[in-house]
mmCIF file of C-alpha atoms and ligand atoms in Angstrom:
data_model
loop_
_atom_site.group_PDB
_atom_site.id
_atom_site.type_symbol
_atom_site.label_atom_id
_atom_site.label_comp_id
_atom_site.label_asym_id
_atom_site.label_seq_id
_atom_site.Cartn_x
_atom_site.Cartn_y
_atom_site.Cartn_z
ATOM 1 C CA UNK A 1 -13.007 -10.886 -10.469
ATOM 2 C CA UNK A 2 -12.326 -7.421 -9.526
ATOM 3 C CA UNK A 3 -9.869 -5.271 -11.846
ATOM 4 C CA UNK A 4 -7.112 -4.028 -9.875
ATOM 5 C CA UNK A 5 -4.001 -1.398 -9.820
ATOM 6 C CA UNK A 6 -1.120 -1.854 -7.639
ATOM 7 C CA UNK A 7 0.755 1.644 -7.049
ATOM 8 C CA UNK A 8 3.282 1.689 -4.222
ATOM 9 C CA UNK A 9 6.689 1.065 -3.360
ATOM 10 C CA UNK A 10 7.949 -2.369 -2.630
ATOM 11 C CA UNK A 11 9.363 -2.580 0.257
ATOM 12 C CA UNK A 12 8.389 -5.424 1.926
ATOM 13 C CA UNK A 13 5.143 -5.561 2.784
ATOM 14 C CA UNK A 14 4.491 -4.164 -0.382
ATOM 15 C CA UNK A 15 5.930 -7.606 -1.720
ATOM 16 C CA UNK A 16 3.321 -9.218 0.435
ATOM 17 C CA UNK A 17 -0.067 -7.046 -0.283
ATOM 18 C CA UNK A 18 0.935 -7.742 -4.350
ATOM 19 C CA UNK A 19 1.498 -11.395 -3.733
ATOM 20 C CA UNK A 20 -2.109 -11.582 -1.597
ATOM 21 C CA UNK A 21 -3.527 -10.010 -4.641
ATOM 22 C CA UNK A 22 -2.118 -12.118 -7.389
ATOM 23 C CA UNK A 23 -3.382 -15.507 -5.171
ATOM 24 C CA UNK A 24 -6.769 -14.070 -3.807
ATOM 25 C CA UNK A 25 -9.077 -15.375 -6.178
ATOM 26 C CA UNK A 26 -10.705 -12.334 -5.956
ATOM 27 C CA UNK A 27 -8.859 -9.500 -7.425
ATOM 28 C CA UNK A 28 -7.697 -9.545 -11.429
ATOM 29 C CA UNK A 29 -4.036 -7.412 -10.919
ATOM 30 C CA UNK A 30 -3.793 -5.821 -14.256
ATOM 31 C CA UNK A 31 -0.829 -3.795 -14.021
ATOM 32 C CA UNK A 32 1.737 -2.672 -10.993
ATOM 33 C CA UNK A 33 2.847 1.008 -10.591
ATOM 34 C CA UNK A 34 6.123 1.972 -8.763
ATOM 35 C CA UNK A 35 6.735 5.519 -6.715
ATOM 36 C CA UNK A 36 9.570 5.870 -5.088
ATOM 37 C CA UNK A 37 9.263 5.683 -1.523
ATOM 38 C CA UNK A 38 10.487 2.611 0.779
ATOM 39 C CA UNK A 39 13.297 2.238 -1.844
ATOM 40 C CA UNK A 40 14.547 4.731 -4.714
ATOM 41 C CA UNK A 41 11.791 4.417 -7.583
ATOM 42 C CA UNK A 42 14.384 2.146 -9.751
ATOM 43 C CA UNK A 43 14.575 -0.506 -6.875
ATOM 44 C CA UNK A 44 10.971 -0.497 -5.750
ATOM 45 C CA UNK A 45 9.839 -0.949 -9.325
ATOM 46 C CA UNK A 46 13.023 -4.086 -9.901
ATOM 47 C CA UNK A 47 11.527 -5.790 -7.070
ATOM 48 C CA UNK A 48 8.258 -5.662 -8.630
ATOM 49 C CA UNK A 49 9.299 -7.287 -11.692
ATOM 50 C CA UNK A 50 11.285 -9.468 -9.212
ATOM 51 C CA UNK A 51 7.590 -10.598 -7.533
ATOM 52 C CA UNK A 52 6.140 -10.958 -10.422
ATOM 53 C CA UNK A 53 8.620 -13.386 -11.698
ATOM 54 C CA UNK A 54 8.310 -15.147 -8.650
ATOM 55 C CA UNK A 55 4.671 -15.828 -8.879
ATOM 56 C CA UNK A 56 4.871 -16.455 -12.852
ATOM 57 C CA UNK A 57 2.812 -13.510 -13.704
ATOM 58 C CA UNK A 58 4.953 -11.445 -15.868
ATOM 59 C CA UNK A 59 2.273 -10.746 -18.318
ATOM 60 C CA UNK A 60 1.433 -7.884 -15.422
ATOM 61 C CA UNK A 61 2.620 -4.678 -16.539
ATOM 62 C CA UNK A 62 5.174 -3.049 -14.412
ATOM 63 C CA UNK A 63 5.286 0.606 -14.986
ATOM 64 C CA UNK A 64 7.655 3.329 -12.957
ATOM 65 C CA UNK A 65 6.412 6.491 -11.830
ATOM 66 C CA UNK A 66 7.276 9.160 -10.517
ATOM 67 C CA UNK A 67 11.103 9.327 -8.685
ATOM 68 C CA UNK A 68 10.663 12.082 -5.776
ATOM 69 C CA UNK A 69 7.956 14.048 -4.020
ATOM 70 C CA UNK A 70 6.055 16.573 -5.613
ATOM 71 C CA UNK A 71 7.926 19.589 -4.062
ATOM 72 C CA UNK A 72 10.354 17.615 -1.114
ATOM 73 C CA UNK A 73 13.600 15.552 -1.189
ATOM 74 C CA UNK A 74 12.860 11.697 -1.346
ATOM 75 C CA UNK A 75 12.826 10.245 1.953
ATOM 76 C CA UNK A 76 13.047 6.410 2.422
ATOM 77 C CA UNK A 77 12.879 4.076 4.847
ATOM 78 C CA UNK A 78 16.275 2.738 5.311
ATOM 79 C CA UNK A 79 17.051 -0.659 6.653
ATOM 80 C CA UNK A 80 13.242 -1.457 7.437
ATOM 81 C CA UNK A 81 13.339 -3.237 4.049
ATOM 82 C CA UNK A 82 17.123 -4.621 3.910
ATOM 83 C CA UNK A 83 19.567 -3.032 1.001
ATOM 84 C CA UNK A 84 17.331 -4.380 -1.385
ATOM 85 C CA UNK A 85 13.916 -3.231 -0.119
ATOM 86 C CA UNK A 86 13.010 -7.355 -0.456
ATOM 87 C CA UNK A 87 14.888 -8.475 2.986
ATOM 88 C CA UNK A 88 17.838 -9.075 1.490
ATOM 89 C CA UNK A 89 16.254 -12.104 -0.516
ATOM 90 C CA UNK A 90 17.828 -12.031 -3.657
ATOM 91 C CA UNK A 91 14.999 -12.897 -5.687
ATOM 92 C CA UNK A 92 16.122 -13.273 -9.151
ATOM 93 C CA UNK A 93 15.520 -10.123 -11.650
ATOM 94 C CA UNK A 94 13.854 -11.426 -15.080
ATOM 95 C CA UNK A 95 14.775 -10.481 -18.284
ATOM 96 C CA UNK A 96 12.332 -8.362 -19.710
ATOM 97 C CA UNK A 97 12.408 -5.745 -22.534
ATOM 98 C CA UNK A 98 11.387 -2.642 -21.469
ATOM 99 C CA UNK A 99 7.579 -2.818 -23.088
ATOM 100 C CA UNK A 100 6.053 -0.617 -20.516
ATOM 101 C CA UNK A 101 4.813 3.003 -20.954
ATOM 102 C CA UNK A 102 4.999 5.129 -17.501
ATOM 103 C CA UNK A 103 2.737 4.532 -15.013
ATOM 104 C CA UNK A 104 0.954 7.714 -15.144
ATOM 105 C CA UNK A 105 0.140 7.116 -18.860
ATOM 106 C CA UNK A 106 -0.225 3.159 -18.109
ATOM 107 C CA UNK A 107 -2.976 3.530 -15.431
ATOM 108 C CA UNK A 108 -4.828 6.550 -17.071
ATOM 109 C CA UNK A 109 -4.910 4.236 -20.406
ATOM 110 C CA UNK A 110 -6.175 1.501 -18.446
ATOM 111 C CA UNK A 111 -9.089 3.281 -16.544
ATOM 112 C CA UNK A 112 -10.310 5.623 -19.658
ATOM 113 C CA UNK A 113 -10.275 2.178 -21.587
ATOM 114 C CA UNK A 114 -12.487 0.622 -18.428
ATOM 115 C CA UNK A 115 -14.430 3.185 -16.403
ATOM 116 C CA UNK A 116 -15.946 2.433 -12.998
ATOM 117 C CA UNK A 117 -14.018 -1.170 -13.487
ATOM 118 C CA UNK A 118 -11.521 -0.723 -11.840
ATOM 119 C CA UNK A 119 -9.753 -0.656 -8.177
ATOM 120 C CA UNK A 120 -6.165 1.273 -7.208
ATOM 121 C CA UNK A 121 -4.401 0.495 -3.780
ATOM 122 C CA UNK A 122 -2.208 2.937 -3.352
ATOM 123 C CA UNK A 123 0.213 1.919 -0.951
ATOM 124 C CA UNK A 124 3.268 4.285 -1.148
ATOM 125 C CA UNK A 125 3.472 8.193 -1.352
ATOM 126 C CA UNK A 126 0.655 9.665 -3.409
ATOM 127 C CA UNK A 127 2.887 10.770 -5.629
ATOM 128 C CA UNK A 128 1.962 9.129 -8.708
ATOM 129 C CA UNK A 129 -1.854 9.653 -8.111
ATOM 130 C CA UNK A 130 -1.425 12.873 -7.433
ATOM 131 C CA UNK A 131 -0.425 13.582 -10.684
ATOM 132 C CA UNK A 132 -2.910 11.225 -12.689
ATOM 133 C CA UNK A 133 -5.513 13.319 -10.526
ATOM 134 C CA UNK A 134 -4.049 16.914 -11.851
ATOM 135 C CA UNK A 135 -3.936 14.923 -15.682
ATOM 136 C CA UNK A 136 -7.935 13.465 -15.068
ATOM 137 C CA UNK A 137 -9.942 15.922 -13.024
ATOM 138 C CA UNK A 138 -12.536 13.111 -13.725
ATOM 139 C CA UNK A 139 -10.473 10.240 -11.958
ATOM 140 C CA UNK A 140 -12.827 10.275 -9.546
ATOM 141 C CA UNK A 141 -15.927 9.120 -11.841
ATOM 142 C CA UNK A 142 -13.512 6.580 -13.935
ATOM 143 C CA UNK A 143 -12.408 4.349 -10.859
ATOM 144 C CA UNK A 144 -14.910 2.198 -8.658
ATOM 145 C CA UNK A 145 -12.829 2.798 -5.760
ATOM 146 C CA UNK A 146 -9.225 3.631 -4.289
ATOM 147 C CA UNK A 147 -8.314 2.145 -1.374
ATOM 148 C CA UNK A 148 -4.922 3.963 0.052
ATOM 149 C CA UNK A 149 -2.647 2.681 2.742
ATOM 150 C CA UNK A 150 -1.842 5.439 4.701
ATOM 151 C CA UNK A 151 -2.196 7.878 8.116
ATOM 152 C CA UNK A 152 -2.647 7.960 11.896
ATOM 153 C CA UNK A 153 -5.953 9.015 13.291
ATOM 154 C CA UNK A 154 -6.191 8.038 16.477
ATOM 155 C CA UNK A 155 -2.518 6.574 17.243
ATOM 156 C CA UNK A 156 0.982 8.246 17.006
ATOM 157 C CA UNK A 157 3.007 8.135 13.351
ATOM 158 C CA UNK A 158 5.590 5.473 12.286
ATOM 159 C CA UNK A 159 7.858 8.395 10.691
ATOM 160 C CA UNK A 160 7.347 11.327 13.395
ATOM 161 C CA UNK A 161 4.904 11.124 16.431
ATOM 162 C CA UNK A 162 2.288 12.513 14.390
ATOM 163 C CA UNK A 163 2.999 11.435 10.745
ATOM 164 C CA UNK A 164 2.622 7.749 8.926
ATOM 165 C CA UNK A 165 5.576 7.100 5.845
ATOM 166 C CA UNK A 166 3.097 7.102 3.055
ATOM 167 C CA UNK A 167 1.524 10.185 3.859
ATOM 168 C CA UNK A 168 4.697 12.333 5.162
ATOM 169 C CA UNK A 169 6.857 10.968 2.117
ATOM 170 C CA UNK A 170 4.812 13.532 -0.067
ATOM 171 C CA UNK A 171 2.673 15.231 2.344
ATOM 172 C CA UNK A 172 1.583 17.979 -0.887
ATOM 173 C CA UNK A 173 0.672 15.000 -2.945
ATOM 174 C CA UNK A 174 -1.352 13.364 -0.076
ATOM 175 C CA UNK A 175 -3.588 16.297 0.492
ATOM 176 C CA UNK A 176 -4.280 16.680 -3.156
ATOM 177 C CA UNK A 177 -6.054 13.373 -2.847
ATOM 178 C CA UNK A 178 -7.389 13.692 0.942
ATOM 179 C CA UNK A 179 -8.945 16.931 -0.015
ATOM 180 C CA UNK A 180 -10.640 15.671 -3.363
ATOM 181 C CA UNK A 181 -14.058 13.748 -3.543
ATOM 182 C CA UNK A 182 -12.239 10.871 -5.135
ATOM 183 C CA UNK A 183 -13.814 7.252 -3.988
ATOM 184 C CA UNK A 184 -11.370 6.691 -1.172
ATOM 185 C CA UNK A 185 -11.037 4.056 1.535
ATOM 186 C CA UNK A 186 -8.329 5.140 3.944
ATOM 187 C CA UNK A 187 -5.939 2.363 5.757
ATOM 188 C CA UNK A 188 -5.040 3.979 8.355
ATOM 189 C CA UNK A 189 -1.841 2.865 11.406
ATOM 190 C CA UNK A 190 -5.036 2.473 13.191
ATOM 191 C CA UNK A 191 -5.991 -0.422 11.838
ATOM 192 C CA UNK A 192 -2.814 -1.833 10.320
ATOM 193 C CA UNK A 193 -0.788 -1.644 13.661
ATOM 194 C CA UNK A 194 -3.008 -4.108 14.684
ATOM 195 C CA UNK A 195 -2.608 -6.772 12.023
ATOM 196 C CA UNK A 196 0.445 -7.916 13.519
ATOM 197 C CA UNK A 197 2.630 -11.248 11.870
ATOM 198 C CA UNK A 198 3.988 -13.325 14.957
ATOM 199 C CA UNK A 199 6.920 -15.334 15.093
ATOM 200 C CA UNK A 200 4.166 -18.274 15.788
ATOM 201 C CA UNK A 201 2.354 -16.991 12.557
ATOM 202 C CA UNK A 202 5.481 -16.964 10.510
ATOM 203 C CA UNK A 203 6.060 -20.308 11.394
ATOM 204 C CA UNK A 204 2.900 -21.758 9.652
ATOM 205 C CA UNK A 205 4.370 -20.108 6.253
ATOM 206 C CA UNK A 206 7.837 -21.801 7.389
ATOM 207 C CA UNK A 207 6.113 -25.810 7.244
ATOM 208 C CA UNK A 208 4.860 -24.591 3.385
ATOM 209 C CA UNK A 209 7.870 -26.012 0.879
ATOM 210 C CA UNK A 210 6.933 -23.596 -2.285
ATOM 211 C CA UNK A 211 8.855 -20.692 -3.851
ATOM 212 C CA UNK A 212 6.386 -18.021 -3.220
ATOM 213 C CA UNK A 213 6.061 -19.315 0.524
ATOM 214 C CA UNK A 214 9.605 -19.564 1.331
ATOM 215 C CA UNK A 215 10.223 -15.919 -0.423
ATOM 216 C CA UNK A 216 7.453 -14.884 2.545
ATOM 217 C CA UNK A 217 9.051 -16.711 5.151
ATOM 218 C CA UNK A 218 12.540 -14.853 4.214
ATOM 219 C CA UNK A 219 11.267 -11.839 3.735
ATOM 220 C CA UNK A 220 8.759 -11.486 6.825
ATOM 221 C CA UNK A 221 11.578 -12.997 9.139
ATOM 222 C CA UNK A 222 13.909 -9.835 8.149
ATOM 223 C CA UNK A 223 11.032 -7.608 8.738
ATOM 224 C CA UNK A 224 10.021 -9.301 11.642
ATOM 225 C CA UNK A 225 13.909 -8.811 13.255
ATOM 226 C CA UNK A 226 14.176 -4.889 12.446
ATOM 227 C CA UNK A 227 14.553 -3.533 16.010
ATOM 228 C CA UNK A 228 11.391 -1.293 15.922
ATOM 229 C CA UNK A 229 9.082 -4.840 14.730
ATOM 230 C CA UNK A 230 10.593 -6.811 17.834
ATOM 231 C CA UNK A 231 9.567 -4.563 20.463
ATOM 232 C CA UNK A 232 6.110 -5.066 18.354
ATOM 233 C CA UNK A 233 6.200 -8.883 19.019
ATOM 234 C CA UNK A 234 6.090 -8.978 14.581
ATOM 235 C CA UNK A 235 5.449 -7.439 11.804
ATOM 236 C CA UNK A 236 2.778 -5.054 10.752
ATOM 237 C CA UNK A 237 1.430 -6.103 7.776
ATOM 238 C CA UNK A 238 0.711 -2.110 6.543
ATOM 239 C CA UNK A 239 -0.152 -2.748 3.025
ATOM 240 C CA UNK A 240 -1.512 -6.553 2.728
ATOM 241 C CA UNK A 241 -4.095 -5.149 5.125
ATOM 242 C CA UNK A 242 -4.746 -2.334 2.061
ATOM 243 C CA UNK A 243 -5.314 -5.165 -0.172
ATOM 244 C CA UNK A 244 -7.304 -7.487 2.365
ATOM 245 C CA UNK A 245 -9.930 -4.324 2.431
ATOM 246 C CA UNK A 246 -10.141 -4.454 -1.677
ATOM 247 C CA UNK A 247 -10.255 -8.163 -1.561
ATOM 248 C CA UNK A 248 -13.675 -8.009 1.585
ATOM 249 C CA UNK A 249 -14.002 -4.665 3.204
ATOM 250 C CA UNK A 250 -16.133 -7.026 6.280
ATOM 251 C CA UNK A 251 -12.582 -7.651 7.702
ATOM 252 C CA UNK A 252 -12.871 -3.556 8.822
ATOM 253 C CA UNK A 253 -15.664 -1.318 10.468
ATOM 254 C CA UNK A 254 -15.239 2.137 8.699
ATOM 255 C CA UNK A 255 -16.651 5.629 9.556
ATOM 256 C CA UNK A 256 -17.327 8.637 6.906
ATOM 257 C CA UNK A 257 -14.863 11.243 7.663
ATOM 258 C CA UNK A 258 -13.433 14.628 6.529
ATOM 259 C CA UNK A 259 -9.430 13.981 6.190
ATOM 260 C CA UNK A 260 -6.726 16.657 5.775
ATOM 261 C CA UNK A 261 -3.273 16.645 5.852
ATOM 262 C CA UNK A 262 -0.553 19.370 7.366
ATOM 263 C CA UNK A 263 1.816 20.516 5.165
ATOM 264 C CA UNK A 264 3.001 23.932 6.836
ATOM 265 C CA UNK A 265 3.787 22.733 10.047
ATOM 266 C CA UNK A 266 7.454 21.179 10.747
ATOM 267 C CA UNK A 267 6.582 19.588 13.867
ATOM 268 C CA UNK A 268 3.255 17.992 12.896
ATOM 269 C CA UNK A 269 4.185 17.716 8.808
ATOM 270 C CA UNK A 270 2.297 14.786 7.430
ATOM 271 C CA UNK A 271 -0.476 14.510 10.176
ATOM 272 C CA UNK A 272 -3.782 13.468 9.153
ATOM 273 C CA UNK A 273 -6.507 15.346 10.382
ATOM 274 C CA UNK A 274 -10.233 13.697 10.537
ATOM 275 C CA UNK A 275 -13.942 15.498 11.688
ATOM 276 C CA UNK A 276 -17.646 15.021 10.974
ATOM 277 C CA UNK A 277 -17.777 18.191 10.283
ATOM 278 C CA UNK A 278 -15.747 20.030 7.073
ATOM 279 C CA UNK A 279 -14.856 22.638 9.610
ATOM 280 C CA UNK A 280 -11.012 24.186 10.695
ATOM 281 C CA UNK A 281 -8.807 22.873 8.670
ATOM 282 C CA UNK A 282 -10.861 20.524 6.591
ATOM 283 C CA UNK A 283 -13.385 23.488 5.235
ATOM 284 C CA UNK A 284 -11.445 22.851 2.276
ATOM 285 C CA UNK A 285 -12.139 19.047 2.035
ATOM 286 C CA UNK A 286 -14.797 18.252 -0.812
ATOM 287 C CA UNK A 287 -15.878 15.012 0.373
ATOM 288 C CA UNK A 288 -15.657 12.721 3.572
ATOM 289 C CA UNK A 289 -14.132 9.301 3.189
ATOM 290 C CA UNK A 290 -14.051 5.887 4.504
ATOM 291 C CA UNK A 291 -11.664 5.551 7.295
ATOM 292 C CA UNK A 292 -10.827 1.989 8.923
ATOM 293 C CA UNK A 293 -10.931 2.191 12.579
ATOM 294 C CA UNK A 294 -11.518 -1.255 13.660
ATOM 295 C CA UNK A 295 -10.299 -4.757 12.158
ATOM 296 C CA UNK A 296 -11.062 -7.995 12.253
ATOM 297 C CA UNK A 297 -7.322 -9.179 13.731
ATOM 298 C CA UNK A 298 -7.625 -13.255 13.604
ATOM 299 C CA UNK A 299 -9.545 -13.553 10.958
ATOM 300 C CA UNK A 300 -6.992 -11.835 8.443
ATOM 301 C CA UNK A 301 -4.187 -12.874 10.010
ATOM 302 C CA UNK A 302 -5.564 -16.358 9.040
ATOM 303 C CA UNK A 303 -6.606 -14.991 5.210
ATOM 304 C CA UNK A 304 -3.470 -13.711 4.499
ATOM 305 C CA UNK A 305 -1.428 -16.955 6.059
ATOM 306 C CA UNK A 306 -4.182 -19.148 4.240
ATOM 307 C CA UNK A 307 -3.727 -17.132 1.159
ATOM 308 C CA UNK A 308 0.557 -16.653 0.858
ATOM 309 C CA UNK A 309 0.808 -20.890 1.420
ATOM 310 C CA UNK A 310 -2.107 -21.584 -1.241
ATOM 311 C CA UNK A 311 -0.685 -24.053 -4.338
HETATM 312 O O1 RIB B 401 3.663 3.283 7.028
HETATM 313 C C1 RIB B 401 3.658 2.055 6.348
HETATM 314 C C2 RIB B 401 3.716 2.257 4.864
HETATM 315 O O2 RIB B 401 4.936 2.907 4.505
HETATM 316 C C3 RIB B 401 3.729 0.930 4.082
HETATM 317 O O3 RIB B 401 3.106 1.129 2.847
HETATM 318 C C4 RIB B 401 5.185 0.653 3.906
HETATM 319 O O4 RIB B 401 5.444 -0.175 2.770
HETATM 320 C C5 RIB B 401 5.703 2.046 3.659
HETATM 321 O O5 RIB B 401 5.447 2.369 2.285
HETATM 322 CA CA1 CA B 402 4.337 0.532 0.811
#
């Protein structure tokens, strides 16, 4: 099994990508970070102890990180999620004493105690790993790899024509890691505006009577009804997709590329910028990375369907 980190900001489909994880067979989840993002950081990081109850995994650490942006005001992303950043599900919260350090210290502990073991998917602002990065300079040689949900390349933003959420909810954070030689996959709107959830899909996860599938079918059918999903035809699944590339990186076709981020632009804030070549504005990139460009639709559709209904 493959040792795993979960840092985002559930939110929905954050709810999804941790559930995939926990029932893959293939990645070991050893602890859950929260940054606020989709949802204040105190709601994202109740609805991962609420998941986690849900799938009877509690011995998971949950750990909060950071509340707001590096330097900007918190932006989230309103009634995408529901009130509750779970579709309105009302998942039971679990009693738990509060045993967990902060994620900053909980993930550093965890990867000095394991180098090269293990995997983070980041799939909120880069808040949090921003800040392990400026505490480790040598984050980079302690994790195998970091897979982050996040950016438009080739397509136009979900937040502003030219930005994604993850990346423009802490745009200073996000080139911090973009620019570094860290071991980074990027997920980019590319790829994950393509892995869309029908209303035919979503009915397969219907006809499965468990807990953890009905949760799903709630959940997705909200985020399947927010007006900007319909005129989709369903719902992207952003950060399952994140957690599909940990789990078998065959269901994308990458390319090695220099990645930058804007940050003093107002019109273009949170763009990502890509080249073979660290010219321009990516002179100051250290190291190209992975970026998905093409994915294998059907098949992970059917994984993650296959996967969300398993006993
Ligand atoms: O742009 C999609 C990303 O922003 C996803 O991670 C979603 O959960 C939000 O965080
Ligand atoms: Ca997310």
């Amino acid at each position: 099994m493959k040792k795993m980190i979960y840092d985002g900001d559930p939110g929905i489909d954050d709810a999804m990508a941790i559930i995939l994880a926990i029932k893959s067979g293939v990645l070991d989840l050893k602890a859950i970070t929260t940054v606020a993002g989709n949802v204040p950081l105190e709601k994202a990081t109740k609805n991962a102890l609420k998941i986690l109850n849900l799938t009877k995994r509690l011995d998971i650490p949950v750990a909060a990180g950071m509340p707001s942006p590096l330097v900007r005001e918190l932006l989230t992303s309103g009634p995408i999620h529901g009130e509750d950043g779970l579709g309105g599900t009302k998942l039971p919260l679990p009693i738990t004493e509060d045993k967990c350090i902060g994620a900053l210290d909980l993930t550093i502990a965890k990867i000095l105690n394991r180098p090269g073991e293990f995997t983070v998917v980041a799939c909120g602002p880069l808040t949090n790993l921003a800040e392990i990065y400026s505490k480790l300079p040598d984050f980079g040689e302690k994790v195998n790899d970091l897979v982050i949900m996040g950016g438009a390349i080739n397509v136009p933003g979900n937040v502003s024509p030219h930005a994604e959420f993850n990346i423009y909810g802490d745009p200073e954070a996000a080139q911090i890691i973009l620019q570094s030689d860290l071991p980074i996959t990027l997920v980019p709107l590319d790829v994950t505006m393509k892995t869309i959830l029908t209303p035919d899909d979503l009915e397969q996860i219907y006809e499965v009577r468990t807990p953890v599938a009905e949760f799903a079918y709630n959940a997705l059918k909200y985020y399947q009804n927010v007006p900007k999903h319909k005129k989709l035809g369903g719902c992207p699944l952003h950060d399952p997709l994140a957690v599909g590339v940990a789990i078998d990186e065959s269901f994308v076709k990458t390319r090695e590329l220099y990645v930058n981020v804007v940050t003093d632009n107002i019109i273009t804030l949170g763009k990502t910028l890509v080249g073979e070549e660290n010219r321009g504005e990516l002179e100051v990139c250290a190291s190209k990375h992975k970026v998905c460009l093409e994915v294998d639709v059907r098949r992970f559709i059917r994984f993650f369907i296959d996967t969300i209904t398993a006993d």
